[in-house]
């Protein structure tokens, strides 16, 4: 390179360091192999989704022909309407709609309460350490690895003794308890990554526990709160075990209703209705991922995996 002649790619950046070395090639064997792997992996997961969608749009005579991958010749949304309003779940034939409203009633308060408690726990464990705080944090982390099946019977006994078994408050308490370990871990690690000088400056100015939490920590917690919301909504909405055990028949969530629709046989098994019901049940978590996926990545990068 001639002195005084600097190409655009060789101009130094703001740190005063000029890039050097050969320019990366846009196409290479490794890059083509990577893209091929990604395409195959995407097809592997999308083929079942495709089959579910096309089957849900077919009538039963067309399904009986056995052409699983064919597009519907006469597309119809009647299976979707039947899945939502008329499909039988045991003796009742009201579709998935009652289960949807039950899932909303269970998910919304469970997510709000668990995130509020976990954010306060993480804040206290990080900036207001007290005697036994590390032991409590260790027990909470240990609780994240305890299989659910191990604690079902003790929870049944405990909730029955206070009259909350098979009730809406009971299932909300259960989801809040089981969401607490992983959410506390997320918030604690997020707060531990923040500059401690913020906390010390607020203390010098005379701010106390709640003033620092609401005025400083909470406004900075938006990224990790989005991560917590996505994890909790997905986990609670897709839950089947706790719903069928602790919610009670009148509060069964959408997943339990879906199981009852699929396993209820009165004459002909309607595969198109079953596929439509499955897609409707999975629609809410998928929609949340599609809408907030960008914030989820930002939240994870902002400190969810630090600590």
C-alpha positions as CSV (number, residue, x, y, z in Angstrom):
1,X,0.0,0.0,0.0
2,X,1.4,3.4,-1.0
3,X,1.9,5.8,1.9
4,X,-0.9,8.4,2.0
5,X,-3.3,6.2,0.0
6,X,-5.9,4.6,2.3
7,X,-8.8,2.7,0.9
8,X,-12.3,3.0,2.5
9,X,-12.0,-0.5,4.1
10,X,-8.6,0.3,5.6
11,X,-9.5,3.6,7.3
12,X,-8.9,3.4,11.0
13,X,-12.0,3.1,13.2
14,X,-12.7,5.4,16.2
15,X,-10.2,3.4,18.4
16,X,-7.5,4.2,15.8
17,X,-7.1,0.6,14.7
18,X,-7.2,-0.1,10.9
19,X,-8.5,-3.5,9.8
20,X,-6.0,-5.7,8.0
21,X,-5.9,-9.2,6.4
22,X,-7.8,-10.7,3.5
23,X,-11.4,-9.7,3.1
24,X,-13.8,-12.5,4.2
25,X,-15.3,-14.4,1.3
26,X,-19.1,-14.1,0.9
27,X,-19.5,-17.7,-0.2
28,X,-17.5,-20.7,1.0
29,X,-17.9,-24.4,1.5
30,X,-18.4,-24.0,5.2
31,X,-21.0,-21.2,4.8
32,X,-22.9,-23.3,2.2
33,X,-22.9,-26.3,4.6
34,X,-24.1,-24.1,7.4
35,X,-27.0,-22.8,5.4
36,X,-27.9,-26.3,4.2
37,X,-27.9,-27.6,7.8
38,X,-30.2,-24.7,8.9
39,X,-32.6,-25.3,6.0
40,X,-32.8,-29.0,6.8
41,X,-33.3,-28.3,10.5
42,X,-36.0,-25.8,9.7
43,X,-37.8,-28.2,7.4
44,X,-37.6,-30.9,10.1
45,X,-39.5,-28.8,12.5
46,X,-41.9,-27.1,10.0
47,X,-43.1,-30.3,8.3
48,X,-45.3,-31.3,11.3
49,X,-46.7,-27.8,11.4
50,X,-47.4,-27.9,7.7
51,X,-49.3,-31.2,8.1
52,X,-51.3,-29.8,11.0
53,X,-52.3,-26.7,9.1
54,X,-53.3,-28.4,5.8
55,X,-55.2,-31.2,7.7
56,X,-57.1,-28.6,9.8
57,X,-58.3,-27.0,6.5
58,X,-59.6,-30.3,4.9
59,X,-62.9,-32.0,5.2
60,X,-63.1,-35.6,6.5
61,X,-63.7,-37.1,3.1
62,X,-60.5,-35.6,1.8
63,X,-58.6,-36.7,4.9
64,X,-59.7,-40.3,4.4
65,X,-58.0,-40.3,1.0
66,X,-54.7,-40.4,2.8
67,X,-52.8,-37.7,0.9
68,X,-51.1,-36.3,4.0
69,X,-49.0,-33.6,2.2
70,X,-51.5,-32.4,-0.4
71,X,-53.0,-28.9,-0.2
72,X,-56.7,-29.0,0.6
73,X,-58.8,-29.1,-2.6
74,X,-61.8,-27.4,-0.9
75,X,-60.4,-25.4,2.1
76,X,-62.8,-24.9,5.0
77,X,-62.5,-23.2,8.3
78,X,-65.4,-25.2,9.8
79,X,-63.0,-27.5,11.8
80,X,-61.6,-24.3,13.4
81,X,-65.0,-23.1,14.4
82,X,-65.9,-26.6,15.7
83,X,-62.7,-26.8,17.7
84,X,-63.4,-23.4,19.3
85,X,-67.1,-23.7,19.9
86,X,-68.6,-27.2,19.5
87,X,-65.9,-29.9,20.1
88,X,-66.8,-32.3,22.9
89,X,-64.6,-32.5,26.0
90,X,-66.1,-35.5,27.7
91,X,-69.8,-34.8,28.3
92,X,-69.6,-31.1,27.5
93,X,-69.5,-29.8,23.9
94,X,-68.5,-26.2,24.2
95,X,-65.1,-26.5,22.4
96,X,-61.9,-24.9,23.6
97,X,-63.3,-21.5,24.4
98,X,-64.0,-22.2,28.1
99,X,-60.4,-23.5,28.5
100,X,-59.0,-20.4,26.8
101,X,-60.7,-18.1,29.3
102,X,-59.6,-20.4,32.2
103,X,-56.0,-20.3,30.9
104,X,-56.1,-16.5,30.8
105,X,-57.5,-16.4,34.4
106,X,-54.7,-18.6,35.5
107,X,-51.8,-17.2,33.5
108,X,-52.2,-13.4,34.0
109,X,-52.2,-13.3,37.9
110,X,-49.6,-16.1,38.1
111,X,-47.2,-14.2,35.9
112,X,-47.7,-10.8,37.6
113,X,-47.4,-12.1,41.1
114,X,-44.4,-14.4,40.4
115,X,-42.5,-11.6,38.6
116,X,-43.1,-9.1,41.4
117,X,-41.9,-11.5,44.1
118,X,-38.9,-12.6,42.1
119,X,-37.8,-9.1,41.2
120,X,-37.9,-8.1,44.9
121,X,-36.1,-11.3,45.9
122,X,-33.4,-10.7,43.3
123,X,-33.0,-7.1,44.4
124,X,-32.8,-7.9,48.1
125,X,-30.3,-10.8,47.5
126,X,-28.1,-8.5,45.4
127,X,-28.0,-5.2,47.2
128,X,-29.4,-5.9,50.7
129,X,-27.6,-9.1,51.8
130,X,-28.7,-10.4,55.2
131,X,-27.7,-13.4,57.3
132,X,-28.6,-16.6,55.5
133,X,-29.1,-14.8,52.1
134,X,-26.7,-17.1,50.3
135,X,-28.2,-20.2,51.9
136,X,-31.7,-19.0,50.8
137,X,-30.5,-18.3,47.3
138,X,-28.9,-21.7,47.1
139,X,-32.1,-23.4,48.2
140,X,-34.1,-21.4,45.6
141,X,-31.7,-22.5,42.9
142,X,-31.9,-26.1,44.1
143,X,-35.7,-25.9,43.9
144,X,-35.5,-25.2,40.2
145,X,-34.2,-28.8,39.7
146,X,-36.7,-30.6,41.9
147,X,-39.0,-32.7,39.7
148,X,-42.6,-31.6,39.9
149,X,-43.9,-35.1,40.5
150,X,-42.0,-35.3,43.8
151,X,-43.9,-32.4,45.4
152,X,-47.4,-32.9,44.0
153,X,-48.7,-35.0,46.9
154,X,-47.3,-32.6,49.7
155,X,-48.9,-29.7,47.8
156,X,-52.2,-31.5,47.6
157,X,-52.2,-32.0,51.4
158,X,-51.1,-28.5,52.1
159,X,-53.6,-26.8,49.8
160,X,-56.4,-29.1,51.0
161,X,-55.7,-28.2,54.6
162,X,-56.3,-24.5,53.9
163,X,-59.2,-25.1,51.5
164,X,-57.5,-24.0,48.3
165,X,-57.2,-27.4,46.5
166,X,-58.9,-27.5,43.1
167,X,-59.5,-23.7,43.1
168,X,-58.3,-20.8,41.0
169,X,-56.3,-19.3,43.8
170,X,-54.7,-22.7,44.5
171,X,-53.4,-23.2,40.9
172,X,-52.2,-19.5,40.9
173,X,-50.2,-20.2,44.1
174,X,-48.7,-23.4,42.7
175,X,-47.5,-21.7,39.5
176,X,-46.1,-18.8,41.5
177,X,-44.1,-21.1,43.8
178,X,-42.7,-23.1,40.9
179,X,-41.8,-20.1,38.9
180,X,-40.0,-18.4,41.8
181,X,-36.5,-20.2,41.6
182,X,-35.7,-19.6,38.0
183,X,-37.1,-16.0,38.0
184,X,-35.2,-15.1,41.2
185,X,-32.1,-16.5,39.6
186,X,-32.7,-14.3,36.5
187,X,-33.4,-11.1,38.4
188,X,-30.5,-11.7,40.9
189,X,-28.0,-12.2,38.1
190,X,-29.4,-9.1,36.2
191,X,-29.1,-6.9,39.3
192,X,-25.6,-8.3,40.0
193,X,-24.5,-7.1,36.6
194,X,-25.6,-3.5,37.3
195,X,-23.0,-0.9,38.5
196,X,-23.0,-1.0,42.3
197,X,-22.2,2.7,42.3
198,X,-25.8,3.4,41.4
199,X,-26.9,1.8,44.6
200,X,-24.2,3.5,46.7
201,X,-25.1,6.9,45.3
202,X,-28.7,6.4,46.1
203,X,-27.8,5.4,49.6
204,X,-25.7,8.5,50.0
205,X,-28.7,10.6,48.9
206,X,-30.8,8.9,51.7
207,X,-32.9,6.6,49.5
208,X,-34.1,3.4,51.3
209,X,-35.1,-0.1,50.2
210,X,-38.3,0.7,48.3
211,X,-37.2,4.1,47.0
212,X,-34.2,2.6,45.3
213,X,-36.2,-0.4,44.0
214,X,-39.0,1.7,42.4
215,X,-37.0,4.7,41.3
216,X,-33.8,3.1,40.0
217,X,-33.9,-0.7,39.8
218,X,-37.4,-1.2,38.4
219,X,-37.0,1.2,35.5
220,X,-33.8,-0.6,34.5
221,X,-35.4,-4.0,34.7
222,X,-37.4,-3.8,31.5
223,X,-35.2,-6.2,29.5
224,X,-35.1,-9.0,32.1
225,X,-38.8,-8.4,32.9
226,X,-39.7,-9.2,29.3
227,X,-37.6,-12.4,29.5
228,X,-39.4,-13.4,32.7
229,X,-42.8,-12.7,31.1
230,X,-42.0,-14.8,28.1
231,X,-40.7,-17.7,30.2
232,X,-43.6,-17.6,32.6
233,X,-46.4,-17.2,30.0
234,X,-45.0,-20.0,27.9
235,X,-44.5,-22.4,30.9
236,X,-47.9,-21.7,32.5
237,X,-49.9,-21.7,29.3
238,X,-48.4,-25.0,28.2
239,X,-48.7,-26.6,31.6
240,X,-50.9,-29.7,31.8
241,X,-49.9,-31.5,35.0
242,X,-50.6,-28.7,37.5
243,X,-53.7,-27.7,35.6
244,X,-55.4,-31.1,35.7
245,X,-54.4,-31.7,39.4
246,X,-54.8,-28.3,41.1
247,X,-57.2,-26.2,39.0
248,X,-60.4,-28.1,39.5
249,X,-62.8,-29.2,36.8
250,X,-64.4,-25.7,36.5
251,X,-61.0,-24.1,36.0
252,X,-59.3,-26.6,33.7
253,X,-56.9,-24.7,31.3
254,X,-56.8,-25.0,27.5
255,X,-54.2,-27.8,27.5
256,X,-56.5,-30.1,29.6
257,X,-59.4,-29.2,27.3
258,X,-57.3,-30.1,24.3
259,X,-56.4,-33.5,25.8
260,X,-60.1,-34.2,26.4
261,X,-61.1,-33.2,22.9
262,X,-58.5,-35.4,21.3
263,X,-59.3,-38.4,23.5
264,X,-63.1,-38.0,23.3
265,X,-64.5,-40.3,20.7
266,X,-68.1,-40.1,19.8
267,X,-68.4,-42.0,16.4
268,X,-65.9,-40.7,13.8
269,X,-62.5,-39.3,15.0
270,X,-62.3,-35.8,13.5
271,X,-58.6,-35.3,12.8
272,X,-59.2,-31.9,11.2
273,X,-60.8,-30.6,14.4
274,X,-58.1,-32.1,16.6
275,X,-55.4,-30.4,14.5
276,X,-57.2,-27.0,14.6
277,X,-57.6,-27.4,18.4
278,X,-53.9,-28.1,18.8
279,X,-52.9,-25.0,16.7
280,X,-55.3,-22.8,18.7
281,X,-53.9,-24.0,22.0
282,X,-50.3,-23.3,20.8
283,X,-51.2,-19.9,19.3
284,X,-50.7,-17.7,22.3
285,X,-47.1,-18.7,23.2
286,X,-46.2,-18.6,19.5
287,X,-47.7,-15.1,19.2
288,X,-45.8,-13.9,22.2
289,X,-42.5,-15.3,20.8
290,X,-43.1,-13.7,17.4
291,X,-44.0,-10.3,18.9
292,X,-41.4,-10.1,21.6
293,X,-38.6,-12.3,20.3
294,X,-36.3,-9.3,19.7
295,X,-36.8,-8.1,23.3
296,X,-36.2,-11.6,24.6
297,X,-32.7,-11.7,23.0
298,X,-31.9,-8.2,24.3
299,X,-33.0,-9.2,27.8
300,X,-30.8,-12.3,27.8
301,X,-27.9,-10.3,26.5
302,X,-28.5,-7.6,29.1
303,X,-27.6,-9.9,32.0
304,X,-29.9,-12.9,32.2
305,X,-26.9,-15.3,31.8
306,X,-24.4,-13.2,33.8
307,X,-23.6,-13.7,37.4
